[in-house]
Short mmCIF file of C-alpha atoms and ligand atoms in Angstrom, two decimals:
data_model
loop_
_atom_site.label_atom_id
_atom_site.label_comp_id
_atom_site.label_asym_id
_atom_site.label_seq_id
_atom_site.Cartn_x
_atom_site.Cartn_y
_atom_site.Cartn_z
CA MET N 1 0.03 -0.01 0.02
CA SER N 2 1.33 3.41 -0.91
CA GLY N 3 -0.77 6.21 0.52
CA ASN N 4 -4.46 6.83 0.28
CA ARG N 5 -6.14 6.89 -3.07
CA ILE N 6 -8.38 9.90 -3.47
CA LYS N 7 -10.49 11.33 -6.25
CA VAL N 8 -9.41 14.76 -7.26
CA THR N 9 -11.45 17.19 -9.35
CA ILE N 10 -9.46 20.06 -10.88
CA ARG N 11 -11.28 22.98 -12.45
CA CYS N 12 -9.50 25.49 -14.57
CA ARG N 13 -10.45 29.08 -13.64
CA GLN N 14 -9.32 30.29 -17.07
CA CYS N 15 -11.51 28.20 -19.37
CA GLY N 16 -13.75 26.22 -16.95
CA GLU N 17 -12.56 22.81 -18.08
CA ARG N 18 -12.80 20.06 -15.48
CA PHE N 19 -10.44 17.15 -14.98
CA ILE N 20 -11.22 14.18 -12.79
CA LEU N 21 -8.12 12.36 -11.68
CA LYS N 22 -7.03 9.77 -9.19
CA GLY N 23 -4.64 11.15 -6.69
CA ARG N 24 -2.62 10.14 -3.70
CA ARG N 25 -2.03 11.98 -0.47
CA ASP N 26 1.66 12.04 0.18
CA ASN N 27 2.91 13.75 3.36
CA GLY N 28 0.08 16.32 3.18
CA ARG N 29 0.69 16.94 -0.47
CA ILE N 30 -1.73 15.76 -3.11
CA GLU N 31 -0.08 13.99 -5.99
CA THR N 32 -2.14 13.69 -9.18
CA GLY N 33 0.36 13.95 -11.97
CA PHE N 34 -1.68 16.88 -13.37
CA LYS N 35 0.53 19.28 -15.28
CA GLN N 36 -1.54 21.86 -17.04
CA CYS N 37 -4.90 22.50 -18.59
CA ILE N 38 -5.55 22.31 -22.33
CA CYS N 39 -5.47 26.09 -22.40
CA ASP N 40 -1.90 26.11 -21.01
CA ASN N 41 -2.94 27.36 -17.60
CA ASP N 42 -0.99 25.59 -14.91
CA HIS N 43 -1.54 27.71 -11.80
CA ASP N 44 -5.05 29.25 -11.75
CA LEU N 45 -6.86 26.08 -10.73
CA GLU N 46 -9.43 24.98 -8.24
CA MET N 47 -8.78 21.62 -6.65
CA GLU N 48 -11.35 19.55 -4.83
CA THR N 49 -10.72 16.17 -3.20
CA GLN N 50 -12.95 13.35 -2.26
CA GLU N 51 -11.66 10.61 -0.02
ZN1 ZN H 101 -8.07 25.87 -18.94
#
């Protein structure tokens, strides 16, 4: 077992696109592998997690 699997919803504040990813909580950080939105935005994002 390597950390808790969580569902992560990322919404781009620039274009409104949503991404649903599987993530992992790692020492308080959430690791999803998400890099950037299709509109090239990589910082103006809303992140919501579900255990
Ligand atoms: Zn976007």
